[in-house]
mmCIF file of C-alpha atoms and ligand atoms in Angstrom:
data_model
loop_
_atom_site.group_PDB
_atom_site.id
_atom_site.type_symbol
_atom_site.label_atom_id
_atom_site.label_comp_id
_atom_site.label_asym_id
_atom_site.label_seq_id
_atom_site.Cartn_x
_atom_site.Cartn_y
_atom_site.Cartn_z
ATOM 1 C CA UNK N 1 0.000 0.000 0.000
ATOM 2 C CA UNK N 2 2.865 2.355 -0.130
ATOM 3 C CA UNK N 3 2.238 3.740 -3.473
ATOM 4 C CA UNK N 4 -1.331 4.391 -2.485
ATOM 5 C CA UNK N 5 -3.011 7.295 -0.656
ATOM 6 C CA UNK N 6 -6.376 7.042 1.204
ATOM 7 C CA UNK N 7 -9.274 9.178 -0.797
ATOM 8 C CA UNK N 8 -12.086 9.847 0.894
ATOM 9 C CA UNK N 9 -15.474 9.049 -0.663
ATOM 10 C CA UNK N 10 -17.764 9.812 1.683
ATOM 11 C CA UNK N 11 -16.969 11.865 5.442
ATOM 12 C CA UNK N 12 -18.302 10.832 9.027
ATOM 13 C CA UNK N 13 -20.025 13.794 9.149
ATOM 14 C CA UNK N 14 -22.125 13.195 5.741
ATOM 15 C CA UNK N 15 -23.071 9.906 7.021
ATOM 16 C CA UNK N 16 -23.959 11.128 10.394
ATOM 17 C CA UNK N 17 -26.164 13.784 8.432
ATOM 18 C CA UNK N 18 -27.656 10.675 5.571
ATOM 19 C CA UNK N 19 -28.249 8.205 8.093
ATOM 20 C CA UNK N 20 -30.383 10.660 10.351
ATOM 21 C CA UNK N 21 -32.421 11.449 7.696
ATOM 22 C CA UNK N 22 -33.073 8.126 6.647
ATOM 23 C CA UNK N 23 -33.817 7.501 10.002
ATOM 24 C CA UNK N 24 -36.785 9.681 9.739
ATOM 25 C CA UNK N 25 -37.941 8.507 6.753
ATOM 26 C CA UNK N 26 -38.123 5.360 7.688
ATOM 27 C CA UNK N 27 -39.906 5.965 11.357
ATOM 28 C CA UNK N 28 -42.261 7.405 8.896
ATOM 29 C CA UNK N 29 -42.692 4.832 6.620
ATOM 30 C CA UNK N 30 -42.857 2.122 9.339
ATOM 31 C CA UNK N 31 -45.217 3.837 11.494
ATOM 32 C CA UNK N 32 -47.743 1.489 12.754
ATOM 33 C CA UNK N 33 -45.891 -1.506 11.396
ATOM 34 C CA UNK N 34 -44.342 -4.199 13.115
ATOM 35 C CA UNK N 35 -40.540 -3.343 12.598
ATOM 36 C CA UNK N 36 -38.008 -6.026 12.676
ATOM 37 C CA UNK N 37 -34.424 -4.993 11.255
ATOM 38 C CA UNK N 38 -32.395 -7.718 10.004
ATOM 39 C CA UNK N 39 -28.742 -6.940 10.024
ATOM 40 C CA UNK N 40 -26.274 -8.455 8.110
ATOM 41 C CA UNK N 41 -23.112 -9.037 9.734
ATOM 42 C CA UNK N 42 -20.446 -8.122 9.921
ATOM 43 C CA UNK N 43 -20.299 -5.629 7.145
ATOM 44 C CA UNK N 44 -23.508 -3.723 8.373
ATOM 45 C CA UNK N 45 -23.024 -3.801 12.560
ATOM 46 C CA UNK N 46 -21.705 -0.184 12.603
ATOM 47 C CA UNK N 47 -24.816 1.233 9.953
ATOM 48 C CA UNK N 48 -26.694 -0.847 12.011
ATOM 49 C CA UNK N 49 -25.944 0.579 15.153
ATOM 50 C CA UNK N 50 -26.312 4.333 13.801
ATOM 51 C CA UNK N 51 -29.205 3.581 11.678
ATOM 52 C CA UNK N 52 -31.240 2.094 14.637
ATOM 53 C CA UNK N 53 -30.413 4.925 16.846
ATOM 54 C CA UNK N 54 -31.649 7.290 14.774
ATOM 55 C CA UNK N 55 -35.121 5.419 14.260
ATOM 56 C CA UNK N 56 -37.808 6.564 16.587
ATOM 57 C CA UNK N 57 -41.029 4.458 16.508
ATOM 58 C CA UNK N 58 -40.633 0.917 18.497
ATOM 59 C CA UNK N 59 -38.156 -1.503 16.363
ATOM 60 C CA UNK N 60 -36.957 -5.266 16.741
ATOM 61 C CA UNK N 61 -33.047 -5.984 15.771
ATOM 62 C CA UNK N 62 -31.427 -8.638 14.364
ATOM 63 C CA UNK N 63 -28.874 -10.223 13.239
ATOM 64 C CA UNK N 64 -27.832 -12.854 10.171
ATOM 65 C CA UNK N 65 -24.512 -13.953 9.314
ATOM 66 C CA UNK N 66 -24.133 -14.586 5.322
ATOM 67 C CA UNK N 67 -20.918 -15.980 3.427
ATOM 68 C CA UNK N 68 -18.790 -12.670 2.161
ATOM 69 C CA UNK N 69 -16.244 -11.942 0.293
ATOM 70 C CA UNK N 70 -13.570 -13.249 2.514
ATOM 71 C CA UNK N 71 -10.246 -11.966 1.275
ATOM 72 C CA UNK N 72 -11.589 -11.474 -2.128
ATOM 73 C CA UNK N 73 -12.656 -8.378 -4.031
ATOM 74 C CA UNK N 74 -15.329 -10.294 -5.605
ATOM 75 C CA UNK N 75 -18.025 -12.203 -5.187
ATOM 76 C CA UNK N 76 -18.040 -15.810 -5.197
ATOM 77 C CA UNK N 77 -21.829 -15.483 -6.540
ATOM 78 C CA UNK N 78 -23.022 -17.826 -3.953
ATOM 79 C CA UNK N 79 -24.534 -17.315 -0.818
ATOM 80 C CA UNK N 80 -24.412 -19.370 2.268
ATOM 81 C CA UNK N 81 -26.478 -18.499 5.426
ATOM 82 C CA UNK N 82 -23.862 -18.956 8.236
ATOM 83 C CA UNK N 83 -26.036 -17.738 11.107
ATOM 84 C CA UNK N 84 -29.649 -17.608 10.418
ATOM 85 C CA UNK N 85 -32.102 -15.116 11.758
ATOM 86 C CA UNK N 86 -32.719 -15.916 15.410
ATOM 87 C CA UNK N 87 -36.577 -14.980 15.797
ATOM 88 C CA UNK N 88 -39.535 -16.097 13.906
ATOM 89 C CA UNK N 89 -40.150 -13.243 11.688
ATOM 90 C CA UNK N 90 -43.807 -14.526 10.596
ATOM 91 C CA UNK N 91 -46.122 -11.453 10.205
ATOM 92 C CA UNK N 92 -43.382 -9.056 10.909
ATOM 93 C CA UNK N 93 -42.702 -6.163 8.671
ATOM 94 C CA UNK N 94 -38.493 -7.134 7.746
ATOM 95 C CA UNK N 95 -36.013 -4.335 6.781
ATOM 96 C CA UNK N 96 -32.870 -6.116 5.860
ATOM 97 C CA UNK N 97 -29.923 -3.804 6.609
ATOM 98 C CA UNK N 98 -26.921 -4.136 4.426
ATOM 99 C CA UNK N 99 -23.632 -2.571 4.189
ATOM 100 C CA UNK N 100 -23.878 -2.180 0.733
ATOM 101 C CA UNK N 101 -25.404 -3.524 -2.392
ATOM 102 C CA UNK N 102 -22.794 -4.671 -5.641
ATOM 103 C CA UNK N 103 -23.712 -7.499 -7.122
ATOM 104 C CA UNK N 104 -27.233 -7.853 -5.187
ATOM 105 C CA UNK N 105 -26.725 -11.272 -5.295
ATOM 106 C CA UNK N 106 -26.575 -11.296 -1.467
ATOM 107 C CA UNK N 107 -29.430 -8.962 -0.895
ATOM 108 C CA UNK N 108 -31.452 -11.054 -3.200
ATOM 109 C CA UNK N 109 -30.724 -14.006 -0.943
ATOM 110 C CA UNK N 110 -31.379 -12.957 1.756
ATOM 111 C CA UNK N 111 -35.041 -11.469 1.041
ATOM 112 C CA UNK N 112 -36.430 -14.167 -0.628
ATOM 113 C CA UNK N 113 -34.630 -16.474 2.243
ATOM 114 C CA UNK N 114 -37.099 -13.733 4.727
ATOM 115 C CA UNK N 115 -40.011 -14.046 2.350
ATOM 116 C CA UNK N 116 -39.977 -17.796 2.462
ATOM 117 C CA UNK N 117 -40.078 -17.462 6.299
ATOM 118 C CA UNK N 118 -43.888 -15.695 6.448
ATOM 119 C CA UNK N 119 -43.008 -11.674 7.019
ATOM 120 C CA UNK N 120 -45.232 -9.957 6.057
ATOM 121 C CA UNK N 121 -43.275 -7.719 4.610
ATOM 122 C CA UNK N 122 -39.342 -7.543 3.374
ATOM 123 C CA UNK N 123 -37.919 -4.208 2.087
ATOM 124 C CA UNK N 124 -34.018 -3.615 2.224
ATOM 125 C CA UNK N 125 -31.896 -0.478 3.497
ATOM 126 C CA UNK N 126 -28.283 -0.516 2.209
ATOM 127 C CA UNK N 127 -25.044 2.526 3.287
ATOM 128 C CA UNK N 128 -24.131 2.284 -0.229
ATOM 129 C CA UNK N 129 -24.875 0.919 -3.590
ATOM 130 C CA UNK N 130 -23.005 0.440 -6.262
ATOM 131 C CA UNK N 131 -25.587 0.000 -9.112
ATOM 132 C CA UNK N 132 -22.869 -0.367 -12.103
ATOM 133 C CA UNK N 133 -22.138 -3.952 -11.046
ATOM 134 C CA UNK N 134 -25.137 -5.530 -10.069
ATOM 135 C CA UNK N 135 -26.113 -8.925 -11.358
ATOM 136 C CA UNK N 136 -29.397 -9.350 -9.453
ATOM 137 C CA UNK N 137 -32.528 -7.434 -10.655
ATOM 138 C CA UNK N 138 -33.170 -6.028 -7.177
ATOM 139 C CA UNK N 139 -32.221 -2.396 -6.150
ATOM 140 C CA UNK N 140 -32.069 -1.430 -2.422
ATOM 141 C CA UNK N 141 -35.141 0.283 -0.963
ATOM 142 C CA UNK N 142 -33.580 3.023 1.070
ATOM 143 C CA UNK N 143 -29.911 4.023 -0.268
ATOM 144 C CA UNK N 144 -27.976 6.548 1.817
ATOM 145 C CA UNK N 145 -24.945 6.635 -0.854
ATOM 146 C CA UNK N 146 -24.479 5.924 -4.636
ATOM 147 C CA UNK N 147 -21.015 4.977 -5.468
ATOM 148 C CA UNK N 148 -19.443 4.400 -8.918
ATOM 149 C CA UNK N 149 -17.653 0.971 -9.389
ATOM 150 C CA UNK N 150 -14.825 1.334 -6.874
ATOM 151 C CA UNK N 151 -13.850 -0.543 -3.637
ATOM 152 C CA UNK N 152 -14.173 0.838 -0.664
ATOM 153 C CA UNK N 153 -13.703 0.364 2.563
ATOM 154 C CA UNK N 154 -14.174 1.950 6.409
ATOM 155 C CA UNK N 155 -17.936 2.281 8.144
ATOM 156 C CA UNK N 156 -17.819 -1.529 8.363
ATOM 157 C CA UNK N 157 -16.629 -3.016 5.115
ATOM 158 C CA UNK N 158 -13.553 -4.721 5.597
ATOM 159 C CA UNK N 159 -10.146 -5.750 3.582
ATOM 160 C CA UNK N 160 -9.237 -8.916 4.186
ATOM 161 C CA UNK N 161 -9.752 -8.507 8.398
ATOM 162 C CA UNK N 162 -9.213 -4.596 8.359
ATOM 163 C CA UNK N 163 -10.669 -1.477 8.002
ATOM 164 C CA UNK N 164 -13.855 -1.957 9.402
ATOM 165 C CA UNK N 165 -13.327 0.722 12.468
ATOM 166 C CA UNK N 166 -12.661 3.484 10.204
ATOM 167 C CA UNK N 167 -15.246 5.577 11.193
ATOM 168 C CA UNK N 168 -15.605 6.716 6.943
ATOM 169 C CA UNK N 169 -16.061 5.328 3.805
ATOM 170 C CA UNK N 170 -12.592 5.452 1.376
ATOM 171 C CA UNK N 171 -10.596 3.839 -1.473
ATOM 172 C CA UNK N 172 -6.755 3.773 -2.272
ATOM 173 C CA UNK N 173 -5.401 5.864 -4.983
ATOM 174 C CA UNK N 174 -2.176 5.296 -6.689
ATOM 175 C CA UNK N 175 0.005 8.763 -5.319
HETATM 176 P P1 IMP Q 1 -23.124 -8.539 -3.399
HETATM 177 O O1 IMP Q 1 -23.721 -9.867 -3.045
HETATM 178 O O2 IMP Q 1 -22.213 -8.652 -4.588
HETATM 179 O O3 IMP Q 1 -24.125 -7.441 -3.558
HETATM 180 O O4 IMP Q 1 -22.117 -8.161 -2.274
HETATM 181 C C1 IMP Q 1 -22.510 -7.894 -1.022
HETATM 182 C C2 IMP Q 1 -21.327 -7.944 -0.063
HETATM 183 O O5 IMP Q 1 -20.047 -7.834 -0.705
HETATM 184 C C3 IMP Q 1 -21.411 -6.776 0.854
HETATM 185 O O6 IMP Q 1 -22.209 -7.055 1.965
HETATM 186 C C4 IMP Q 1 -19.962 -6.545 1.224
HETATM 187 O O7 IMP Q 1 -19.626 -7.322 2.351
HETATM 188 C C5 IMP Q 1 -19.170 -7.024 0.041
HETATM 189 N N1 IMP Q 1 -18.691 -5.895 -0.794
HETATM 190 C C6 IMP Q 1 -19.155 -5.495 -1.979
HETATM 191 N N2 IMP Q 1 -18.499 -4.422 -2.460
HETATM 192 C C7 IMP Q 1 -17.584 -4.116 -1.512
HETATM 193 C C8 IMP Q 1 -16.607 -3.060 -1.395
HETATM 194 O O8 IMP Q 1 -16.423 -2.176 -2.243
HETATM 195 N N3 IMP Q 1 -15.850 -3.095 -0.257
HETATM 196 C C9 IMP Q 1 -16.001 -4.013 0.729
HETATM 197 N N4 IMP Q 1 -16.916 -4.998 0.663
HETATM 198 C C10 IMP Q 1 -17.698 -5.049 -0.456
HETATM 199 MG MG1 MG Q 2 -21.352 -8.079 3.624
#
């Protein structure tokens, strides 16, 4: 990495601002319903954790462990449920919660894995998307960020172990 600097996509403070807003829009949306927000870890634990906080009507949480990217940049195209979700979501109202949305091949997964399991409804809330490579015909229900075809990391995505605490969202850039 020693040819590379960091660039910086997208600031702490222009996520704080996005995700409180979306947080308002969805307390709106939701109002009434029988929230239950699926995270997907690990990518999604910090959005998560923001996002939540900044949702005001009464909310369920959580969590679902799918096969990533491990130390790849790209997907393997195949999802495996590692951790399945831990309540019966029958006649709930499901917002799955998502780091971000590239292929959609794992968002796809996981809401017709939800659908299959009687909520009522499934909608899905990603940090980012980046529409240019998606395979899946599905495209995220609340986006905070649209990002061209780059990888990124920081605000939970992760590089091989790493990155994950960076409290932004970057790339590397050849100096
Ligand atoms: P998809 O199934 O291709 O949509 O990929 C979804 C998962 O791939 C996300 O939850 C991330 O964990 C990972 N991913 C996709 N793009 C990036 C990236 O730019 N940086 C880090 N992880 C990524
Ligand atoms: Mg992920």
């Amino acid at each position: 990495m020693e040819d590379k600097k960091e660039n910086i996509l997208i600031s702490t403070e222009e996520i704080n601002a996005r995700i409180k807003d979306m947080g308002k829009v969805i307390s709106e949306d939701y109002k009434g319903k029988k929230l239950y927000v699926l995270s997907l870890l690990r990518g999604s634990f910090i959005f998560t954790a923001d996002l939540v906080r900044a949702i005001t009507i009464p909310t369920q949480i959580g969590f679902m462990t799918t096969s990533s990217y491990g130390h790849l940049e790209n997907s393997s195209g195949q999802v495996n449920i590692v951790n399945d979700i831990p309540d019966n979501v029958e006649g709930l109202d499901v917002l799955v919660v998502d780091d971000i949305v590239d292929t959609g091949i794992t968002m796809e997964h996981v809401i017709n894995h939800v659908k299959s399991l009687g909520a009522s409804s499934v909608k899905s809330c990603v940090l980012l998307d980046k529409p240019e490579r998606r395979v899946a015909s599905i495209s995220p229900d609340y986006c905070c960020f649209e990002i061209p075809d780059v990888f990124v990391v920081g605000y939970g995505l992760n590089y091989g172990d790493y990155y994950r605490n960076i409290p932004y969202v970057f790339n590397w850039e050849d100096k």
